[in-house]
PDB file of N, CA and C in Angstrom:
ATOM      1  N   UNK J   1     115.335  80.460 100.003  1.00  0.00           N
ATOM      2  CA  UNK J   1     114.186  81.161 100.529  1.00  0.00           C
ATOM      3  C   UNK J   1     113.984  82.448  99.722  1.00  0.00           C
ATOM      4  N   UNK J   2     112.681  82.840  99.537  1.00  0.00           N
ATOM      5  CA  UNK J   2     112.540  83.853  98.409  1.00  0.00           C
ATOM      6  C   UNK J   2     111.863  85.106  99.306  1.00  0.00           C
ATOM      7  N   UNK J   3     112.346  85.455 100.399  1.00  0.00           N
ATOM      8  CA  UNK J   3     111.697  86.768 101.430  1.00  0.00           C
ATOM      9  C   UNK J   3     112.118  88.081 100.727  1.00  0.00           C
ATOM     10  N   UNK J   4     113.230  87.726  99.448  1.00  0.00           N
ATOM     11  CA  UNK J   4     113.321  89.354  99.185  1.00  0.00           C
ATOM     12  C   UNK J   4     113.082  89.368  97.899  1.00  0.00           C
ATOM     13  N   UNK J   5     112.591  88.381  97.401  1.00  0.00           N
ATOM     14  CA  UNK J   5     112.315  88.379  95.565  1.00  0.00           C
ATOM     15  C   UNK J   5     111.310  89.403  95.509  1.00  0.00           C
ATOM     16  N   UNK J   6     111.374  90.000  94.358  1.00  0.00           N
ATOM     17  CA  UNK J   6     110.475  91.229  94.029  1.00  0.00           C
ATOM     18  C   UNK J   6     109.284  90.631  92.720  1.00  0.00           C
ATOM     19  N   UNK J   7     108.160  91.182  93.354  1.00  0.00           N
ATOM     20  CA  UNK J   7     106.972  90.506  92.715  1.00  0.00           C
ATOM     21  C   UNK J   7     106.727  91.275  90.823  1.00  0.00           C
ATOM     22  N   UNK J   8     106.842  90.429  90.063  1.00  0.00           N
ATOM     23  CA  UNK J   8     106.386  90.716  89.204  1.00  0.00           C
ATOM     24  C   UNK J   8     105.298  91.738  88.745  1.00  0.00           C
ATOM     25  N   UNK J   9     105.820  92.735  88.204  1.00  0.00           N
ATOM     26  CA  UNK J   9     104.735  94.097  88.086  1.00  0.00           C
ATOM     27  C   UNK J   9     103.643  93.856  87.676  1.00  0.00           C
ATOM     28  N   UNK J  10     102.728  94.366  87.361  1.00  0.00           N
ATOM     29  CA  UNK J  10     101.165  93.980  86.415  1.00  0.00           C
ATOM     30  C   UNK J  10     101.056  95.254  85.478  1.00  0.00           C
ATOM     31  N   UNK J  11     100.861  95.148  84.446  1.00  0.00           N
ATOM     32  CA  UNK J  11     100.596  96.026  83.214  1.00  0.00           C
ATOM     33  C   UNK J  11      99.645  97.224  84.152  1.00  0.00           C
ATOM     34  N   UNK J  12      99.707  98.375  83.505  1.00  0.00           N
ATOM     35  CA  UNK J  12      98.838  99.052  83.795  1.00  0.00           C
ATOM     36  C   UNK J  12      97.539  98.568  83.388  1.00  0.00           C
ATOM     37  N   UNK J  13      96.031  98.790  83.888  1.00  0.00           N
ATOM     38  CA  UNK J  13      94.934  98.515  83.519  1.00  0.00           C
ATOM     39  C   UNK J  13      94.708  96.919  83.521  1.00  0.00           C
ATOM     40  N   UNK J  14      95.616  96.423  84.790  1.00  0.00           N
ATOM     41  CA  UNK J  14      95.377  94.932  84.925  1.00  0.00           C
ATOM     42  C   UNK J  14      94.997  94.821  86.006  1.00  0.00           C
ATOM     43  N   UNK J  15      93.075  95.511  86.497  1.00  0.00           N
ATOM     44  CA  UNK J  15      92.613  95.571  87.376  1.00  0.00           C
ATOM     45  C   UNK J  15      92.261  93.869  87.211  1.00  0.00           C
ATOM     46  N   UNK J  16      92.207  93.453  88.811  1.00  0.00           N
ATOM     47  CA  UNK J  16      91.555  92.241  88.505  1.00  0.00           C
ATOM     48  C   UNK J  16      89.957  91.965  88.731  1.00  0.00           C
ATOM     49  N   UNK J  17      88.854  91.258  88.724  1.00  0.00           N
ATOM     50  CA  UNK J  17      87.880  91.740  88.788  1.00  0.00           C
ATOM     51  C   UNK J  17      87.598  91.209  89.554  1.00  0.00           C
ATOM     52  N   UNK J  18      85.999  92.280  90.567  1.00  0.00           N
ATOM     53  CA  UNK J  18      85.712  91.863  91.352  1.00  0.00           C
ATOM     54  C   UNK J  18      85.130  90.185  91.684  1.00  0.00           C
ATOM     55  N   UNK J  19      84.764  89.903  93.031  1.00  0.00           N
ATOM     56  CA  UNK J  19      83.736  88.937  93.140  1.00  0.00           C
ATOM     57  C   UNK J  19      82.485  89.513  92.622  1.00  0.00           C
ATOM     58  N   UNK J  20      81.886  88.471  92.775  1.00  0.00           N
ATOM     59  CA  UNK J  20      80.557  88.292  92.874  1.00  0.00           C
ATOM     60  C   UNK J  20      80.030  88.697  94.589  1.00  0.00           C
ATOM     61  N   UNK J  21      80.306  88.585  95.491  1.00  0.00           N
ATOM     62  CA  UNK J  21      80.234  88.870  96.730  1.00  0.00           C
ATOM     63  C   UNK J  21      80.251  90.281  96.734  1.00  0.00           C
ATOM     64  N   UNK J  22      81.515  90.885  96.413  1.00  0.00           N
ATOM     65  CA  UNK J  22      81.477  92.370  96.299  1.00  0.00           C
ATOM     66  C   UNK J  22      81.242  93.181  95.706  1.00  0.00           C
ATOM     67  N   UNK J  23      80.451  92.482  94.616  1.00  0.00           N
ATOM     68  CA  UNK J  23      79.329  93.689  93.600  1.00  0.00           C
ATOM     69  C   UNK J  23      78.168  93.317  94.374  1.00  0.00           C
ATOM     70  N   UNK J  24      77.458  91.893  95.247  1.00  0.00           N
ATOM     71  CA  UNK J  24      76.227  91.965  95.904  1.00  0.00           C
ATOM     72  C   UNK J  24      76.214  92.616  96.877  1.00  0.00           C
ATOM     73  N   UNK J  25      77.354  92.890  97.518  1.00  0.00           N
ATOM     74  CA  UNK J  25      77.890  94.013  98.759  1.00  0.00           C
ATOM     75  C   UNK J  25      77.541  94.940  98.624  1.00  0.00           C
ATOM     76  N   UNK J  26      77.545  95.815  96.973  1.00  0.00           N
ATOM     77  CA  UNK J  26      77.636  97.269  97.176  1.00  0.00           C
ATOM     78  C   UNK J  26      75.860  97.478  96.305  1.00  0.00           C
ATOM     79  N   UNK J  27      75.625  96.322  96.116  1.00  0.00           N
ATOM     80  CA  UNK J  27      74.132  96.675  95.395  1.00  0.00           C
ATOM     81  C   UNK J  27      73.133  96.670  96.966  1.00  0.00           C
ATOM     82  N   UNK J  28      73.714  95.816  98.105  1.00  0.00           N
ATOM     83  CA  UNK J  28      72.788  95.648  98.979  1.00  0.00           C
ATOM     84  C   UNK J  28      72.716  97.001  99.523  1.00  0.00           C
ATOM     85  N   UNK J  29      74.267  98.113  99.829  1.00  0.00           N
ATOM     86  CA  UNK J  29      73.902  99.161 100.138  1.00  0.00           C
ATOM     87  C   UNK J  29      74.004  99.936  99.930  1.00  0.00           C
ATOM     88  N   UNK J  30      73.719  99.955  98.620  1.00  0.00           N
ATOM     89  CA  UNK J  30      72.444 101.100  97.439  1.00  0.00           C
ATOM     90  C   UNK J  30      71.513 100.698  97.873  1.00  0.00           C
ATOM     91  N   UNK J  31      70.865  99.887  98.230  1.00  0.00           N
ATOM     92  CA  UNK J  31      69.241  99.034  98.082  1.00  0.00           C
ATOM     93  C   UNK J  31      68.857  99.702  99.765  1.00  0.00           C
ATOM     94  N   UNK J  32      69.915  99.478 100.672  1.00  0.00           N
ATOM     95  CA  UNK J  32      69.225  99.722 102.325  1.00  0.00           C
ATOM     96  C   UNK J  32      69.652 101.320 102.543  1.00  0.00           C
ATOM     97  N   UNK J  33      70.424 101.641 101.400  1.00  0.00           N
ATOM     98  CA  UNK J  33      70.485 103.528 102.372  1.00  0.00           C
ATOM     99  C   UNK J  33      70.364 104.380 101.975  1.00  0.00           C
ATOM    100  N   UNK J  34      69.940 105.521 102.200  1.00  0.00           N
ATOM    101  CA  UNK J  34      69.814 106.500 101.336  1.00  0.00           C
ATOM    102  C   UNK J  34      70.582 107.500 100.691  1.00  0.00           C
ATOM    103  N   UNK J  35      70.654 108.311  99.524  1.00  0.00           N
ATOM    104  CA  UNK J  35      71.830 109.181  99.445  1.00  0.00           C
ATOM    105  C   UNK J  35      72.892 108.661  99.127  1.00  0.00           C
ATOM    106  N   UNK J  36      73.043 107.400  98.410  1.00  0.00           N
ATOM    107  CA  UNK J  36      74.440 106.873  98.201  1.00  0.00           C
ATOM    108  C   UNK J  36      74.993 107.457  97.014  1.00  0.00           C
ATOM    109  N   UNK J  37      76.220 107.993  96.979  1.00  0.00           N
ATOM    110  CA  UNK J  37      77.052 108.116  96.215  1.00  0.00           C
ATOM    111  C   UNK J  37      78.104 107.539  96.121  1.00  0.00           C
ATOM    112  N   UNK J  38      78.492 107.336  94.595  1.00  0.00           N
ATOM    113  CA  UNK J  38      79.698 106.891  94.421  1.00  0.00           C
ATOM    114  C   UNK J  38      81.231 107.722  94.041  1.00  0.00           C
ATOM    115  N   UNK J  39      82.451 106.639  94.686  1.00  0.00           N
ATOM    116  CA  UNK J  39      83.438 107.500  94.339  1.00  0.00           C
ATOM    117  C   UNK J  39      84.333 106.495  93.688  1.00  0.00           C
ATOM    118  N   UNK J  40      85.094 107.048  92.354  1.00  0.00           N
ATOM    119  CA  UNK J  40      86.145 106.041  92.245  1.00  0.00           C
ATOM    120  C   UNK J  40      87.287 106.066  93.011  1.00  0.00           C
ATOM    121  N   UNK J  41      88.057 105.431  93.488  1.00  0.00           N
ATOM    122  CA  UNK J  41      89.337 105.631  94.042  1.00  0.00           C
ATOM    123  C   UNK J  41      90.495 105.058  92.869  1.00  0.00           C
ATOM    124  N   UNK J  42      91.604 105.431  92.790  1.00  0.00           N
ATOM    125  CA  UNK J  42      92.553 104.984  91.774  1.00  0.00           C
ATOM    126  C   UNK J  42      93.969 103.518  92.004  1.00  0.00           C
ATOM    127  N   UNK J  43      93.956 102.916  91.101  1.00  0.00           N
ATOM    128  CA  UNK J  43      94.729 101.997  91.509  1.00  0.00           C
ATOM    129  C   UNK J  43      95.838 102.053  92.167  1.00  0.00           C
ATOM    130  N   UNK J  44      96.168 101.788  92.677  1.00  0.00           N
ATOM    131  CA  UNK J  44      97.869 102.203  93.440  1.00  0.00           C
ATOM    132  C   UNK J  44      98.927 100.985  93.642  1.00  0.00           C
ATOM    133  N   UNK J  45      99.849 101.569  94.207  1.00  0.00           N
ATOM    134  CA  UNK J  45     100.943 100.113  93.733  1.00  0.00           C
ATOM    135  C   UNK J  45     100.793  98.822  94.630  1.00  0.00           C
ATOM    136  N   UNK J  46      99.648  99.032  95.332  1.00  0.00           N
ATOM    137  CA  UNK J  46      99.249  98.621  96.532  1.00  0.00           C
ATOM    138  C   UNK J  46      98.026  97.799  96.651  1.00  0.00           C
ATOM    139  N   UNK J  47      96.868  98.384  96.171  1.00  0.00           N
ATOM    140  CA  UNK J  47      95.346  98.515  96.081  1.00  0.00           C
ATOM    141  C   UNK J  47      95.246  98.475  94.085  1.00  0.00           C
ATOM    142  N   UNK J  48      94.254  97.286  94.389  1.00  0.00           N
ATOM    143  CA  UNK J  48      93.247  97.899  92.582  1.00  0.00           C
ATOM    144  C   UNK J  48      92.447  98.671  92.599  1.00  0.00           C
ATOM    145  N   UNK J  49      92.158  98.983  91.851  1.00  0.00           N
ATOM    146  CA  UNK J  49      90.947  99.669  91.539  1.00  0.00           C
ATOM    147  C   UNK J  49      90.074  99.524  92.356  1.00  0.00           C
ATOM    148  N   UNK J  50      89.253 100.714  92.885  1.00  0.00           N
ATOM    149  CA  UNK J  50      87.666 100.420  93.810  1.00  0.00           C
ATOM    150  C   UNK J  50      87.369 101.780  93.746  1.00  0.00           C
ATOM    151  N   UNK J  51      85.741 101.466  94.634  1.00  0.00           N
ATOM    152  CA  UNK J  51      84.552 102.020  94.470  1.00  0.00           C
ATOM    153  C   UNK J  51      84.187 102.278  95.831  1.00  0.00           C
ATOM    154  N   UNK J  52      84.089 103.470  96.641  1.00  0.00           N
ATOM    155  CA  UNK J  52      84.033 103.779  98.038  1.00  0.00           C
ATOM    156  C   UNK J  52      82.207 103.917  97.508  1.00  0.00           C
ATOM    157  N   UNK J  53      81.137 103.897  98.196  1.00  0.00           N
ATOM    158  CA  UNK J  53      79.763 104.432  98.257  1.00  0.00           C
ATOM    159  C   UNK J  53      79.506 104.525  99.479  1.00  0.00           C
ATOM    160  N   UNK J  54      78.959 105.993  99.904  1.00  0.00           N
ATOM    161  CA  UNK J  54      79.262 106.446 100.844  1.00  0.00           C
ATOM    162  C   UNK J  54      77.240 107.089 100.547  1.00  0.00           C
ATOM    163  N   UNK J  55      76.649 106.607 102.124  1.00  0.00           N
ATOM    164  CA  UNK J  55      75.315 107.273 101.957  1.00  0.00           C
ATOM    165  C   UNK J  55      75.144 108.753 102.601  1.00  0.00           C
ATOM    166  N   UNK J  56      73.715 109.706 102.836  1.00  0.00           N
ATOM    167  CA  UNK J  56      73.960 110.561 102.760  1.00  0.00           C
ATOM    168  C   UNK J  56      74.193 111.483 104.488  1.00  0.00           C
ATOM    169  N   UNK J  57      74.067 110.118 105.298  1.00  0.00           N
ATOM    170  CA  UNK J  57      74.407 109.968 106.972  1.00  0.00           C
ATOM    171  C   UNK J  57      76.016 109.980 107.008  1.00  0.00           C
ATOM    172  N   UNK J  58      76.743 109.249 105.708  1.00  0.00           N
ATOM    173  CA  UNK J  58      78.347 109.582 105.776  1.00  0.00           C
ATOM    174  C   UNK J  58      78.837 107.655 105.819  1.00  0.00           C
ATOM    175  N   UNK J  59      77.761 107.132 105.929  1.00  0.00           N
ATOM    176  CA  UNK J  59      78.233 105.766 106.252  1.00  0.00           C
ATOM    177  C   UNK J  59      78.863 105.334 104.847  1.00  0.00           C
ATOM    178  N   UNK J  60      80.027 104.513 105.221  1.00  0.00           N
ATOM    179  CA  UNK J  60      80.661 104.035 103.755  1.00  0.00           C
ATOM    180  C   UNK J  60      81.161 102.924 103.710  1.00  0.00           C
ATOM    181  N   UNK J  61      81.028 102.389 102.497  1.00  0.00           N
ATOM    182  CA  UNK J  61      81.715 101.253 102.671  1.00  0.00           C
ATOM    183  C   UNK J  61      82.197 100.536 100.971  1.00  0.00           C
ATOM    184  N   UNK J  62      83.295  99.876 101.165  1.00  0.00           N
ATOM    185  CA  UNK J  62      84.474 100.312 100.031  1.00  0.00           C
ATOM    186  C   UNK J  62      84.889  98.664  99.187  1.00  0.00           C
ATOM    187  N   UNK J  63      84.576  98.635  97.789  1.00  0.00           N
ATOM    188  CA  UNK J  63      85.298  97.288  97.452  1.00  0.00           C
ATOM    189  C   UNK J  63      86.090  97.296  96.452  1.00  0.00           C
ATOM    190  N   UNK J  64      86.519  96.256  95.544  1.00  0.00           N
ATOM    191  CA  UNK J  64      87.132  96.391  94.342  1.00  0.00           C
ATOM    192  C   UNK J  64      86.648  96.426  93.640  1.00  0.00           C
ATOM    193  N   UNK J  65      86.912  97.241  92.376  1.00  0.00           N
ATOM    194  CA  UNK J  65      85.569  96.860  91.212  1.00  0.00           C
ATOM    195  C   UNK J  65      86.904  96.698  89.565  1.00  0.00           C
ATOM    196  N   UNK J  66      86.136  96.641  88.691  1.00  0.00           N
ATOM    197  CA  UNK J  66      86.756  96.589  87.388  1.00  0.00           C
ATOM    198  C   UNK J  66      87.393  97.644  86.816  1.00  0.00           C
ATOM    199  N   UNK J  67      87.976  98.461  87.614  1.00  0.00           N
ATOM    200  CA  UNK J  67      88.532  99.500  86.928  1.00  0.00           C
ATOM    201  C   UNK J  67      87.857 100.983  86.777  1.00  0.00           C
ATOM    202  N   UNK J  68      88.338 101.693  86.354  1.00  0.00           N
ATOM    203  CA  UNK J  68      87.486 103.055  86.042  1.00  0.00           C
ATOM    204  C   UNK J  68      86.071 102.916  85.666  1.00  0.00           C
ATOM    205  N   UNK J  69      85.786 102.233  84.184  1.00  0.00           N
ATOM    206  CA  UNK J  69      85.013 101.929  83.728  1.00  0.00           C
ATOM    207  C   UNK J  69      83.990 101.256  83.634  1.00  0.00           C
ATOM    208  N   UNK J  70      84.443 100.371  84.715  1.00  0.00           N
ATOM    209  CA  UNK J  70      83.417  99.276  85.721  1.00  0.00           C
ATOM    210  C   UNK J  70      82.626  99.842  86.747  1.00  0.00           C
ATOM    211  N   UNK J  71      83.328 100.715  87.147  1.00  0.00           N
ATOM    212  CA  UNK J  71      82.908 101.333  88.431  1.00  0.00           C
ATOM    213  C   UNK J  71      82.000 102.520  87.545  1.00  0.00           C
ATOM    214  N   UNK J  72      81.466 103.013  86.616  1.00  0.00           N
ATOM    215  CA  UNK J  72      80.529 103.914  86.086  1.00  0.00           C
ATOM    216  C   UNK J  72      79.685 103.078  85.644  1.00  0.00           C
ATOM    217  N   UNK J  73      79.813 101.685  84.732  1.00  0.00           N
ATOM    218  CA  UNK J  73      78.876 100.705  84.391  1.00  0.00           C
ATOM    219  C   UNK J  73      78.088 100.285  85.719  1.00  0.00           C
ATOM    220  N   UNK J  74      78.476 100.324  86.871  1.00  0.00           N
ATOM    221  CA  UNK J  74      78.044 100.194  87.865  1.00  0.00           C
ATOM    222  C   UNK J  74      76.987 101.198  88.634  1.00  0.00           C
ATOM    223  N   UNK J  75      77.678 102.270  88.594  1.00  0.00           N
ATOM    224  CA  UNK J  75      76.758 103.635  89.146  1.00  0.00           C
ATOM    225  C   UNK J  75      75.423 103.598  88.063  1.00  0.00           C
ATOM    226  N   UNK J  76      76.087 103.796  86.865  1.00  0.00           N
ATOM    227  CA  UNK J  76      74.905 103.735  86.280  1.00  0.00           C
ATOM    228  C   UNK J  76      73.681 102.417  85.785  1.00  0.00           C
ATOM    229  N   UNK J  77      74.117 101.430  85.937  1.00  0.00           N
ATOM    230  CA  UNK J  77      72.909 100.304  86.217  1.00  0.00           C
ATOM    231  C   UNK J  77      72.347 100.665  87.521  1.00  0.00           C
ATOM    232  N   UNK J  78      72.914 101.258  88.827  1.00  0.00           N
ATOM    233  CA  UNK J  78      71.752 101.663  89.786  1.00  0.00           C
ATOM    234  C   UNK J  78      71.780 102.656  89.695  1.00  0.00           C
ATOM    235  N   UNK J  79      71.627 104.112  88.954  1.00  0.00           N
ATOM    236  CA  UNK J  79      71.538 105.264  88.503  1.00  0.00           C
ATOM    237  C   UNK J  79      71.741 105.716  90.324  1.00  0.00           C
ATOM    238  N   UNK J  80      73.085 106.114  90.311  1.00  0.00           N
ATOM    239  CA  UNK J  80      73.833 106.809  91.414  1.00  0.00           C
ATOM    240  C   UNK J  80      74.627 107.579  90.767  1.00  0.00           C
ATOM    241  N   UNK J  81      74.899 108.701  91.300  1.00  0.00           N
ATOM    242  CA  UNK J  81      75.956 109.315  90.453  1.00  0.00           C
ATOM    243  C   UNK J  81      77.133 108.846  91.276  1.00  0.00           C
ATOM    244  N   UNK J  82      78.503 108.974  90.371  1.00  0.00           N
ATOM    245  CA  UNK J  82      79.421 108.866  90.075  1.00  0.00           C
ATOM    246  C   UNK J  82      80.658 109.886  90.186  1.00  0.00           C
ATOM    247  N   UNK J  83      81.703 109.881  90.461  1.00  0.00           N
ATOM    248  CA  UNK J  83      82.492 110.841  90.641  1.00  0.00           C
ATOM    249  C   UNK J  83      83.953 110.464  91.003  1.00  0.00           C
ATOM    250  N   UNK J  84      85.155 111.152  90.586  1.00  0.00           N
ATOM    251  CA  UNK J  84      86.258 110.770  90.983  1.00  0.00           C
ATOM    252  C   UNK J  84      86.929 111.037  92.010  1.00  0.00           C
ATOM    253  N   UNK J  85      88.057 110.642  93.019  1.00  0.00           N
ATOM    254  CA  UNK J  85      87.801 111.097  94.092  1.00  0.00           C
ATOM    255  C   UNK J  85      89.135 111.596  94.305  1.00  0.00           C
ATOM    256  N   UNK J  86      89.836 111.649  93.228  1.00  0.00           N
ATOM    257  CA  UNK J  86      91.175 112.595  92.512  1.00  0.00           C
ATOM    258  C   UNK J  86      90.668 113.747  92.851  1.00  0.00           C
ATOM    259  N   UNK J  87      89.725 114.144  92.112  1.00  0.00           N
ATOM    260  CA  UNK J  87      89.111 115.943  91.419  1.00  0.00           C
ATOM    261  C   UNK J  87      88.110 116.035  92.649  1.00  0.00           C
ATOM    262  N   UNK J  88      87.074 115.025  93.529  1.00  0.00           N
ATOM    263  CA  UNK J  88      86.272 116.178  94.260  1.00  0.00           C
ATOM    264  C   UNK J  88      86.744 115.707  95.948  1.00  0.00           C
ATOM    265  N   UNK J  89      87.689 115.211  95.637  1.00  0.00           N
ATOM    266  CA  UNK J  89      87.840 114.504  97.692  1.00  0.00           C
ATOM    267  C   UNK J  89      86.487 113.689  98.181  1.00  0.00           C
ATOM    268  N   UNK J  90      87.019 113.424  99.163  1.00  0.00           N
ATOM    269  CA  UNK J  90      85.804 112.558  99.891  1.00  0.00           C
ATOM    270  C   UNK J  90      84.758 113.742 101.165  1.00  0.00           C
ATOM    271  N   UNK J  91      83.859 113.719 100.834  1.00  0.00           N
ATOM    272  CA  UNK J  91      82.194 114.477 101.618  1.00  0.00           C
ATOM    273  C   UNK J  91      82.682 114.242 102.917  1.00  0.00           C
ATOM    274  N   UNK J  92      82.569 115.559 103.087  1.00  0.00           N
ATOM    275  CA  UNK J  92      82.865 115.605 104.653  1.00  0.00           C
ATOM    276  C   UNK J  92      81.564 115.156 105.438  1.00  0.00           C
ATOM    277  N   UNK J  93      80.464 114.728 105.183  1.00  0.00           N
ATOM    278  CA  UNK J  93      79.827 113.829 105.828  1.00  0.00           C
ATOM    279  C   UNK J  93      80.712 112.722 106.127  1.00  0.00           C
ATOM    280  N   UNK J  94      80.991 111.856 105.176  1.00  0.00           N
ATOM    281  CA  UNK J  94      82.045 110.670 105.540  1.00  0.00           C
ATOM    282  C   UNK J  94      82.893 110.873 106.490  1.00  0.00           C
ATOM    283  N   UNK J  95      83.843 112.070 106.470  1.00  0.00           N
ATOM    284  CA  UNK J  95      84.760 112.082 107.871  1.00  0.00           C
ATOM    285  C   UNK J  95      84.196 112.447 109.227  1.00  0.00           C
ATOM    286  N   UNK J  96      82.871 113.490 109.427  1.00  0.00           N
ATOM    287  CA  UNK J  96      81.605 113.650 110.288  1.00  0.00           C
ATOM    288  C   UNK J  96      81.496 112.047 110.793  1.00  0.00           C
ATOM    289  N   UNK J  97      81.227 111.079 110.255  1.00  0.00           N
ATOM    290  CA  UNK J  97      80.819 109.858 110.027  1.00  0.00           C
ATOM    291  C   UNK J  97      81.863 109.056 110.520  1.00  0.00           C
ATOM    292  N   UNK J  98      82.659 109.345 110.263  1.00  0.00           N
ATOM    293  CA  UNK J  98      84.225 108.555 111.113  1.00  0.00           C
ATOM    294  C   UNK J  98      84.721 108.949 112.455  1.00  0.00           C
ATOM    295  N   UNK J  99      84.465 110.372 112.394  1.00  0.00           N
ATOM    296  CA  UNK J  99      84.265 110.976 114.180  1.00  0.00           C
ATOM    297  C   UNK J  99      83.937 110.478 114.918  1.00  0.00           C
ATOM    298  N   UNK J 100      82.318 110.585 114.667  1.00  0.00           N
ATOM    299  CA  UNK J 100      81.255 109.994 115.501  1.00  0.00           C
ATOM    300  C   UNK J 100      81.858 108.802 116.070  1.00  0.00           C
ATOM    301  N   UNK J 101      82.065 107.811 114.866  1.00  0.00           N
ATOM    302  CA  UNK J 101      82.069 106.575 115.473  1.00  0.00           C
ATOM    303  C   UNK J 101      83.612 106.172 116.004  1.00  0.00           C
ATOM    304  N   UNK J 102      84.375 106.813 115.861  1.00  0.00           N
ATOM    305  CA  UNK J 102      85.441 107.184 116.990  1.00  0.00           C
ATOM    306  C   UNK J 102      85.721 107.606 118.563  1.00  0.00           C
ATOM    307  N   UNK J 103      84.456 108.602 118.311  1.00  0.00           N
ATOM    308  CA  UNK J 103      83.918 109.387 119.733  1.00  0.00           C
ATOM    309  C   UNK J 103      82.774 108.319 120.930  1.00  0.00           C
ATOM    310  N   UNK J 104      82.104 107.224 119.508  1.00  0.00           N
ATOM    311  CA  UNK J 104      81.243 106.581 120.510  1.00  0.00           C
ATOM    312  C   UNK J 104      80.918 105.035 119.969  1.00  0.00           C
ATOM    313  N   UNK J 105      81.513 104.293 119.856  1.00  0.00           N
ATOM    314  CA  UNK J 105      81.920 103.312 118.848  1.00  0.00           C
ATOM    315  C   UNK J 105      81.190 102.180 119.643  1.00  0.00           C
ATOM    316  N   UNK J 106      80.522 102.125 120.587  1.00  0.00           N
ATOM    317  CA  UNK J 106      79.756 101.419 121.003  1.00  0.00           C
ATOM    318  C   UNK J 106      78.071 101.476 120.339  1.00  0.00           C
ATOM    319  N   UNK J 107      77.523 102.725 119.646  1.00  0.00           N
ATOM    320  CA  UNK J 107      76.636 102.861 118.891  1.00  0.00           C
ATOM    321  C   UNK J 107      76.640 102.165 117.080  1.00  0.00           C
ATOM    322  N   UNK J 108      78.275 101.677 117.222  1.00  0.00           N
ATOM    323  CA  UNK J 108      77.734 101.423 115.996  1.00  0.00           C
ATOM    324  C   UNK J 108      78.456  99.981 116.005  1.00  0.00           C
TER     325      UNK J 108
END
């Protein structure tokens, strides 16, 4: 039985790439909301690479994308800006936005 074998590492920059589902995911909401910005988030030993877009009500919502560089080829085919989320944190609209729907989670 193999419950404690340890998984083979992945090279650095061996994001894997998204679907197709989850690039139509994040174009649909650019397309329905307003104020969307993007954030990169960084790979971890855990998580690949992704792309939080967060509109300007705080609503967000988060997928995998191709890496650093994918995720700007991205912002910029729907001319959103872009940003890392190392250097500026996440908009406290977004956590405003997580309150709320903590406080009354039947509205949303």
């Amino acid at each position: 039985m193999a419950l404690f074998r340890r998984r083979k590492a992945r090279p650095a920059g061996a994001d894997r790439a998204p679907d197709r589902a989850d690039l139509d995911h994040l174009e649909n909401f650019v397309r329905t909301r307003r104020g969307v910005e993007a954030f990169i988030e960084p790979r971890t030993t855990v998580t690949e690479t992704t792309v939080i877009l967060i509109a300007d009500d705080g609503e967000w919502t988060r997928r995998r994308i191709d890496g650093p560089e994918g995720a700007r080829r991205f912002a910029h085919k729907l001319a959103i800006p872009i940003y890392d989320v190392r250097l500026m944190g996440y908009p406290q609209r977004m956590r405003d936005y997580n309150e709320r729907r903590k406080r009354r989670p039947e509205l949303y």
